[in-house]
Amino acid sequence: MEIPIGRDILSANDALAARNRALFNENRVLVLNVMGSPGAGKTEFLVQILKILGSGFAAGIIVGDISTAADAERYDVLGLPVVQINTDRFGGDCHLGAHLIEKALGHLDLAGLDLLVIENVGNLVCPAEFDLGEDLRVVVLSIAEGEDKPVKYPLMFRECDAVVLGKMDLLPYLQYDMARVRANLDSIHPQMIRFEVSARTGAGLEIFLPWLRDQIRRKSPAR
Amino acid sequence: MEIPIGRDILSANDALAARNRALFNENRVLVLNVMGSPGAGKTEFLVQILKILGSGFAAGIIVGDISTAADAERYDVLGLPVVQINTDRFGGDCHLGAHLIEKALGHLDLAGLDLLVIENVGNLVCPAEFDLGEDLRVVVLSIAEGEDKPVKYPLMFRECDAVVLGKMDLLPYLQYDMARVRANLDSIHPQMIRFEVSARTGAGLEIFLPWLRDQIRRKSPAR
């Protein structure tokens, strides 16, 4: 059972991703591709981050799900431009592809944005294979998922620039070994930037935010 | 970007799944395909279940992961036959396919088993599309993943016969609405069999186990 079309799909995607990337660079928009398991807490984390990012930065959101507009509705409180992609119209795709981002860009005014956050479909496998044209890849990993995910899903953790260890407020109630998850991250991607946050209590957001603002300013020095 | 090969892959898989199913029926082995997100708690739940299933039942395990033998090692305490499939040798597949199960069966003595548990790759999307020849599909959903997963990943919850709501011991520490998850399950698959368990405390296992033993006996009336 070979899948010879695999390589063709990936190279077609890469060509479209390069086109997206050129557009992002032209408009000096920093683009984050945020990935993670279903229920890792991607939306909650991003809502909290965007709430306190600061009025000096104009952000937009593209959110991918197989079905429902539930996540787009959760972003509504921010009053920011949000485009929801439902992949069930595209065969229930388990990831976002560059062509879907290209379509979504038709609904966003890139020239007016400093930051575009793409929340990918909840999945630790397939999204890592598809370049969307982003500047940075971030994986959100809830500590409720256990310490072994970096070694069990190595491509995701190798491909991402940063990991956000989330739901840290649950630490007292889990048998979770922080030293072990750190060692697992070291074994897969030692240079990975690491954050430990709780979107619910706000802990750790004060470390992530200056890093994010710094990344935005590097892309758009006028900010 | 069309993927015309998709249907061919699925029908090739179905033919192999039918062959597996015939073999399972011939040997009167009940086969469970257990799915769920990365970190949902599939392994921990299954280890606890198999520990107390009872010496009257002979069980075997096939466990799928992209990388590592970590889960197979966790099953070792049981002293049961375990076959680990690593899909990274097959291009990092995000799901188990019927051909991988067929290969794994070469390492198991089906005639001596009453129950075969297949723990699929952690993923709420792709595994639901691939029939392995199993009798029953079970999805493990940790309550730490939020209430919205049934509606956001509808195929998985439509395809599964039973859902195990896991990590129930975390309920006091989460803002989790049991009524909402039940309503979401109702909207997608009202006939779905539902269990609420904590593998850590053992709560709820006393409900799942009689159900499982009953399913085994239906398949193999001599038990």
Coordinates of C-alpha atoms in Angstrom, one line a residue:
Chain A
M1 CA 0.0 0.0 0.0
E2 CA 2.2 2.8 -1.2
I3 CA 1.2 6.4 -1.4
P4 CA 3.2 7.8 -4.3
I5 CA 1.2 11.0 -4.5
G6 CA 2.5 12.0 -1.1
R7 CA 5.6 13.8 -2.4
D8 CA 3.6 15.6 -5.1
I9 CA 1.1 17.0 -2.5
L10 CA 3.9 18.2 -0.4
S11 CA 5.8 20.0 -3.2
A12 CA 2.5 21.6 -4.5
N13 CA 2.0 22.8 -0.9
D14 CA 5.5 24.2 -0.7
A15 CA 5.0 26.2 -3.8
L16 CA 1.8 27.8 -2.4
A17 CA 3.5 28.3 0.9
A18 CA 6.3 30.2 -0.7
R19 CA 3.7 32.5 -2.4
N20 CA 2.0 33.1 1.0
R21 CA 5.4 33.8 2.6
A22 CA 6.3 36.4 -0.1
L23 CA 3.0 38.1 0.6
F24 CA 3.6 38.1 4.4
N25 CA 7.1 39.5 3.9
E26 CA 5.9 42.2 1.6
N27 CA 3.3 43.3 4.2
R28 CA 5.8 42.8 7.1
V29 CA 3.4 40.7 9.0
L30 CA 4.7 38.2 11.5
V31 CA 3.0 34.9 11.0
L32 CA 2.7 32.2 13.8
N33 CA 1.5 28.7 13.0
V34 CA 0.2 27.3 16.3
M35 CA -0.2 23.6 16.6
G36 CA -1.0 21.0 19.2
S37 CA -3.2 18.0 20.2
P38 CA -7.0 18.4 20.3
G39 CA -7.7 20.0 23.7
A40 CA -4.1 21.1 24.3
G41 CA -5.5 24.6 25.1
K42 CA -4.4 26.4 21.9
T43 CA -7.5 28.7 21.7
E44 CA -7.6 29.6 25.4
F45 CA -3.8 30.4 25.3
L46 CA -4.1 32.6 22.2
V47 CA -7.2 34.4 23.4
Q48 CA -5.3 35.4 26.6
I49 CA -2.2 36.4 24.7
L50 CA -4.1 38.5 22.2
K51 CA -6.1 40.2 24.9
I52 CA -3.0 41.6 26.5
L53 CA -0.7 41.9 23.5
G54 CA -1.3 45.6 23.5
S55 CA -3.2 48.1 21.4
G56 CA 0.0 49.1 19.6
F57 CA -0.1 45.8 17.6
A58 CA -2.8 44.9 15.0
A59 CA -3.5 41.2 15.0
G60 CA -5.6 38.9 12.9
I61 CA -6.5 35.2 13.3
I62 CA -7.0 32.3 11.0
V63 CA -8.5 29.2 12.8
G64 CA -8.7 25.8 11.4
D65 CA -11.1 23.0 12.5
I66 CA -12.7 20.1 10.8
S67 CA -16.1 21.2 11.9
T68 CA -17.9 24.0 13.9
A69 CA -17.2 27.7 14.2
A70 CA -16.7 27.2 18.0
D71 CA -13.2 28.5 18.1
A72 CA -13.9 31.5 15.9
E73 CA -16.7 32.4 18.4
R74 CA -14.3 32.2 21.3
Y75 CA -12.0 34.7 19.5
D76 CA -15.0 37.1 19.0
V77 CA -14.4 38.7 22.4
L78 CA -11.2 40.2 21.1
G79 CA -12.9 42.3 18.4
L80 CA -10.1 41.2 15.9
P81 CA -10.5 40.0 12.4
V82 CA -11.0 36.2 12.5
V83 CA -11.3 33.8 9.5
Q84 CA -12.6 30.3 10.3
I85 CA -11.6 27.5 8.0
N86 CA -13.6 24.2 8.2
T87 CA -11.8 21.4 6.6
D88 CA -14.8 19.2 6.4
R89 CA -15.6 20.9 3.2
F90 CA -12.2 19.8 1.9
G91 CA -12.6 16.1 2.9
G92 CA -12.2 16.5 6.6
D93 CA -8.5 17.4 6.3
C94 CA -6.5 16.7 9.5
H95 CA -4.3 19.8 8.9
L96 CA -4.3 23.2 7.3
G97 CA -2.6 23.4 3.9
A98 CA -1.1 26.5 2.2
H99 CA -4.0 26.6 -0.3
L100 CA -6.5 27.0 2.6
I101 CA -4.4 29.9 4.0
E102 CA -4.3 31.5 0.6
K103 CA -8.1 31.4 0.5
A104 CA -8.4 32.8 4.0
L105 CA -6.1 35.7 3.1
G106 CA -8.8 37.0 0.7
H107 CA -10.8 37.9 3.9
L108 CA -8.0 39.7 5.7
D109 CA -6.4 43.1 5.1
L110 CA -2.7 42.0 5.4
A111 CA -1.4 45.6 5.0
G112 CA -3.2 46.6 8.2
L113 CA -1.7 43.7 10.3
D114 CA 1.4 43.3 12.3
L115 CA 0.7 39.8 13.5
L116 CA -1.3 36.9 12.0
V117 CA -1.9 33.9 14.2
I118 CA -2.9 30.7 12.5
E119 CA -4.4 28.1 14.9
N120 CA -4.1 24.8 13.1
V121 CA -6.3 21.7 13.4
G122 CA -5.8 19.8 16.7
N123 CA -3.3 17.1 15.7
L124 CA 0.3 16.3 16.7
V125 CA 1.1 14.6 13.5
C126 CA 0.0 15.9 10.1
P127 CA 0.1 19.7 10.5
A128 CA 3.9 19.5 11.1
E129 CA 4.3 18.3 7.5
F130 CA 2.7 21.3 5.8
D131 CA 4.4 24.6 5.5
L132 CA 1.9 27.5 5.4
G133 CA 4.4 30.3 4.7
E134 CA 4.7 31.1 8.5
D135 CA 7.6 32.7 10.2
L136 CA 7.5 30.7 13.4
R137 CA 6.0 27.4 14.5
V138 CA 4.7 27.0 18.0
V139 CA 3.4 23.8 19.6
V140 CA 1.2 24.0 22.6
L141 CA 1.5 20.9 24.8
S142 CA -0.8 20.6 27.8
I143 CA 0.9 19.0 30.8
A144 CA -2.2 16.8 31.2
E145 CA -0.9 15.0 28.0
G146 CA 2.0 13.4 29.8
E147 CA 5.8 13.9 29.4
D148 CA 6.4 11.5 26.5
K149 CA 4.9 13.5 23.6
P150 CA 8.1 15.0 22.3
V151 CA 9.7 11.6 21.7
K152 CA 6.4 10.0 20.5
Y153 CA 5.7 12.8 18.0
P154 CA 9.3 13.8 17.1
L155 CA 8.6 15.6 13.8
M156 CA 6.3 18.1 15.4
F157 CA 8.8 18.9 18.1
R158 CA 11.7 19.0 15.7
E159 CA 9.8 21.4 13.3
C160 CA 8.6 23.9 15.9
D161 CA 10.7 26.8 17.0
A162 CA 9.0 27.1 20.4
V163 CA 6.9 24.9 22.8
V164 CA 4.4 26.3 25.2
L165 CA 3.9 23.9 28.1
G166 CA 0.3 24.7 29.0
K167 CA -2.2 24.1 31.8
M168 CA 0.6 24.5 34.3
D169 CA -2.1 25.2 37.0
L170 CA -2.8 21.4 37.0
L171 CA 0.7 20.5 38.1
P172 CA -0.2 19.8 41.7
Y173 CA -3.0 17.4 40.6
L174 CA -1.0 15.4 38.1
Q175 CA 1.8 12.9 38.5
Y176 CA 3.9 14.9 36.1
D177 CA 7.7 15.0 36.0
M178 CA 8.9 18.4 34.7
A179 CA 12.5 17.1 34.5
R180 CA 11.4 14.3 32.3
V181 CA 9.6 16.5 29.8
R182 CA 12.6 18.8 29.7
A183 CA 14.9 15.8 29.0
N184 CA 12.6 14.6 26.3
L185 CA 12.6 18.0 24.6
D186 CA 16.4 18.1 24.9
S187 CA 16.7 14.8 23.2
I188 CA 14.5 15.9 20.2
H189 CA 15.2 19.6 19.8
P190 CA 17.6 21.1 22.4
Q191 CA 17.5 24.6 20.9
M192 CA 13.7 24.8 21.1
I193 CA 12.5 28.0 22.9
R194 CA 10.4 26.9 25.9
F195 CA 7.6 28.6 27.8
E196 CA 5.6 27.3 30.8
V197 CA 2.2 28.9 31.1
S198 CA -1.3 28.7 32.6
A199 CA -3.8 30.6 30.4
R200 CA -6.3 30.3 33.3
T201 CA -4.1 32.0 36.0
G202 CA -2.0 34.0 33.6
A203 CA 1.2 32.6 34.9
G204 CA 4.0 32.6 32.4
L205 CA 2.2 34.9 29.9
E206 CA 4.5 37.7 31.0
I207 CA 7.5 35.7 29.6
F208 CA 5.8 34.8 26.3
L209 CA 4.5 38.3 25.5
P210 CA 7.8 40.2 25.4
W211 CA 9.3 37.4 23.2
L212 CA 6.3 37.7 20.9
R213 CA 6.5 41.5 20.8
D214 CA 10.2 41.2 20.0
Q215 CA 9.5 38.9 17.1
I216 CA 6.9 41.3 15.7
R217 CA 9.3 44.2 15.9
R218 CA 12.0 42.2 14.1
K219 CA 9.6 41.7 11.2
S220 CA 8.3 45.2 11.2
P221 CA 11.0 47.5 12.6
A222 CA 8.6 50.5 12.5
R223 CA 6.6 49.0 15.4
Chain B
M1 CA -4.9 20.3 -4.8
E2 CA -6.9 17.1 -5.2
I3 CA -6.1 13.8 -3.6
P4 CA -7.6 11.3 -6.1
I5 CA -5.7 8.4 -4.6
G6 CA -7.7 8.8 -1.3
R7 CA -10.5 6.5 -2.3
D8 CA -8.2 3.8 -3.6
I9 CA -6.2 3.8 -0.4
L10 CA -9.4 3.4 1.6
S11 CA -10.8 0.6 -0.5
A12 CA -7.5 -1.3 -0.4
N13 CA -7.6 -0.9 3.3
D14 CA -11.1 -2.2 3.5
A15 CA -10.2 -5.3 1.6
L16 CA -7.4 -6.0 4.0
A17 CA -9.6 -5.2 7.0
A18 CA -12.1 -7.8 5.8
R19 CA -9.4 -10.4 5.7
N20 CA -8.3 -9.5 9.3
R21 CA -12.0 -9.6 10.4
A22 CA -12.4 -13.1 8.9
L23 CA -9.4 -14.3 10.8
F24 CA -10.6 -12.7 14.1
N25 CA -14.0 -14.3 13.7
E26 CA -12.5 -17.7 12.8
N27 CA -10.6 -17.5 16.1
R28 CA -13.5 -16.0 18.1
V29 CA -11.3 -13.2 19.3
L30 CA -13.0 -9.9 20.3
V31 CA -11.0 -7.1 18.8
L32 CA -11.1 -3.5 20.2
N33 CA -9.7 -0.5 18.3
V34 CA -9.0 2.1 20.9
M35 CA -8.4 5.6 19.7
G36 CA -8.0 9.1 21.1
S37 CA -5.9 12.3 21.2
P38 CA -2.2 12.2 22.1
G39 CA -2.1 12.1 25.9
A40 CA -5.8 11.2 26.3
G41 CA -4.7 8.4 28.7
K42 CA -5.3 5.4 26.4
T43 CA -2.4 3.3 27.6
E44 CA -2.9 4.0 31.3
F45 CA -6.6 3.1 31.0
L46 CA -5.9 -0.1 29.1
V47 CA -3.2 -1.2 31.5
Q48 CA -5.6 -0.8 34.4
I49 CA -8.4 -2.6 32.6
L50 CA -6.2 -5.5 31.5
K51 CA -4.7 -5.8 35.0
I52 CA -8.1 -6.6 36.5
L53 CA -9.9 -8.3 33.5
G54 CA -9.5 -11.6 35.1
S55 CA -7.3 -14.6 34.6
G56 CA -10.1 -16.4 32.8
F57 CA -9.5 -14.2 29.7
A58 CA -6.5 -14.3 27.5
A59 CA -5.6 -10.9 26.1
G60 CA -3.1 -9.6 23.6
I61 CA -2.1 -6.1 22.6
I62 CA -1.1 -4.3 19.5
V63 CA 0.1 -0.8 20.1
G64 CA 0.8 1.8 17.4
D65 CA 3.0 4.9 17.7
I66 CA 4.9 7.0 15.3
S67 CA 8.1 6.5 17.3
T68 CA 9.4 4.8 20.5
A69 CA 8.5 1.6 22.2
A70 CA 7.4 3.5 25.3
D71 CA 3.8 2.3 25.3
A72 CA 4.8 -1.4 24.8
E73 CA 7.1 -1.1 27.8
R74 CA 4.2 0.2 29.9
Y75 CA 2.2 -2.9 28.9
D76 CA 5.1 -5.1 30.0
V77 CA 4.0 -5.2 33.6
L78 CA 1.0 -7.3 32.5
G79 CA 3.0 -10.2 31.1
L80 CA 0.8 -10.3 28.1
P81 CA 1.8 -10.6 24.4
V82 CA 2.4 -7.1 23.1
V83 CA 3.3 -6.1 19.5
Q84 CA 4.6 -2.5 19.0
I85 CA 4.1 -1.0 15.6
N86 CA 6.2 2.1 14.8
T87 CA 4.7 3.9 11.9
D88 CA 7.8 6.1 11.3
R89 CA 9.2 3.2 9.2
F90 CA 6.1 3.6 7.1
G91 CA 6.4 7.4 6.5
G92 CA 5.3 8.5 10.0
D93 CA 1.7 7.4 9.4
C94 CA -0.8 9.2 11.7
H95 CA -3.0 6.1 12.0
L96 CA -2.8 2.3 11.9
G97 CA -3.9 0.7 8.7
A98 CA -5.2 -2.8 8.2
H99 CA -1.9 -3.9 6.5
L100 CA 0.0 -3.0 9.7
I101 CA -2.4 -5.1 11.8
E102 CA -2.0 -8.0 9.4
K103 CA 1.8 -7.8 9.8
A104 CA 1.5 -7.6 13.6
L105 CA -0.8 -10.7 13.6
G106 CA 2.3 -12.7 12.5
H107 CA 3.7 -12.2 16.0
L108 CA 0.5 -13.2 17.9
D109 CA -1.1 -16.6 18.5
L110 CA -4.7 -15.6 17.7
A111 CA -6.1 -19.1 18.5
G112 CA -5.0 -18.7 22.1
L113 CA -6.6 -15.2 22.6
D114 CA -10.1 -14.1 23.7
L115 CA -9.4 -10.4 23.4
L116 CA -7.1 -8.4 21.2
V117 CA -6.8 -4.7 22.1
I118 CA -5.4 -2.4 19.4
E119 CA -4.2 0.9 20.8
N120 CA -4.1 3.3 17.8
V121 CA -1.8 6.3 17.1
G122 CA -2.8 9.3 19.2
N123 CA -5.0 11.3 16.8
L124 CA -8.7 12.3 16.8
V125 CA -8.9 12.5 13.0
C126 CA -7.2 10.0 10.7
P127 CA -7.6 6.7 12.6
A128 CA -11.4 6.9 12.4
E129 CA -11.1 6.5 8.6
F130 CA -9.3 3.2 8.6
D131 CA -11.1 -0.1 9.4
L132 CA -8.7 -2.6 11.0
G133 CA -11.2 -5.5 11.1
E134 CA -12.1 -4.8 14.7
D135 CA -15.4 -5.6 16.4
L136 CA -15.7 -2.5 18.4
R137 CA -14.3 1.0 18.3
V138 CA -13.7 2.9 21.6
V139 CA -12.6 6.5 21.9
V140 CA -10.9 7.7 25.1
L141 CA -11.5 11.4 25.7
S142 CA -9.7 13.0 28.7
I143 CA -11.9 15.6 30.4
A144 CA -8.7 17.9 30.3
E145 CA -9.4 18.2 26.6
G146 CA -12.5 20.2 27.0
E147 CA -16.2 19.5 26.2
D148 CA -16.2 20.4 22.5
K149 CA -14.3 17.5 21.0
P150 CA -17.3 15.4 19.9
V151 CA -18.6 18.3 17.7
K152 CA -15.2 19.4 16.5
Y153 CA -14.1 15.8 15.5
P154 CA -17.5 14.4 14.5
L155 CA -16.3 11.5 12.4
M156 CA -14.4 9.9 15.3
F157 CA -17.4 10.2 17.7
R158 CA -19.8 9.0 15.0
E159 CA -17.7 6.0 14.2
C160 CA -17.0 4.8 17.7
D161 CA -19.3 2.4 19.6
A162 CA -18.3 3.7 23.0
V163 CA -16.6 6.7 24.6
V164 CA -14.5 6.5 27.7
L165 CA -14.5 9.9 29.4
G166 CA -11.2 9.7 31.3
K167 CA -9.1 11.5 33.9
M168 CA -12.3 12.1 35.8
D169 CA -10.2 12.6 39.0
L170 CA -9.3 16.0 37.5
L171 CA -12.9 17.2 37.5
P172 CA -12.6 19.4 40.7
Y173 CA -9.6 21.2 39.2
L174 CA -11.1 22.0 35.7
Q175 CA -13.8 24.3 34.6
Y176 CA -15.5 21.4 32.9
D177 CA -19.2 21.1 32.2
M178 CA -20.4 17.5 32.2
A179 CA -23.8 18.5 30.9
R180 CA -22.2 20.1 28.0
V181 CA -20.1 17.2 26.9
R182 CA -23.1 14.9 27.3
A183 CA -25.2 17.2 25.1
N184 CA -22.4 17.3 22.5
L185 CA -22.2 13.5 22.4
D186 CA -26.0 13.4 22.1
S187 CA -25.9 15.7 19.1
I188 CA -23.3 13.6 17.3
H189 CA -24.0 10.0 18.3
P190 CA -26.9 9.6 20.8
Q191 CA -26.7 5.8 20.9
M192 CA -23.0 5.8 21.9
I193 CA -22.2 3.8 25.0
R194 CA -20.6 6.0 27.6
F195 CA -18.3 5.4 30.5
E196 CA -16.8 7.8 33.0
V197 CA -13.5 6.6 34.5
S198 CA -10.3 7.5 36.3
A199 CA -7.6 5.1 35.6
R200 CA -5.6 6.6 38.4
T201 CA -8.2 6.1 41.2
G202 CA -10.0 3.1 39.5
A203 CA -13.4 4.9 39.6
G204 CA -15.7 3.7 36.8
L205 CA -13.6 0.7 35.8
E206 CA -16.1 -1.5 37.7
I207 CA -18.7 -0.4 35.0
F208 CA -16.5 -0.8 32.0
L209 CA -15.2 -4.3 32.9
P210 CA -18.5 -6.2 33.0
W211 CA -19.4 -4.6 29.7
L212 CA -16.1 -5.7 28.2
R213 CA -16.4 -9.3 29.6
D214 CA -19.9 -9.5 28.2
Q215 CA -18.7 -8.5 24.8
I216 CA -15.9 -11.1 24.9
R217 CA -18.5 -13.8 25.9
R218 CA -20.7 -12.8 23.0
K219 CA -17.9 -13.4 20.6
S220 CA -16.7 -16.6 22.3
P221 CA -19.7 -18.2 24.0
A222 CA -17.4 -20.9 25.6
R223 CA -15.9 -18.3 27.9

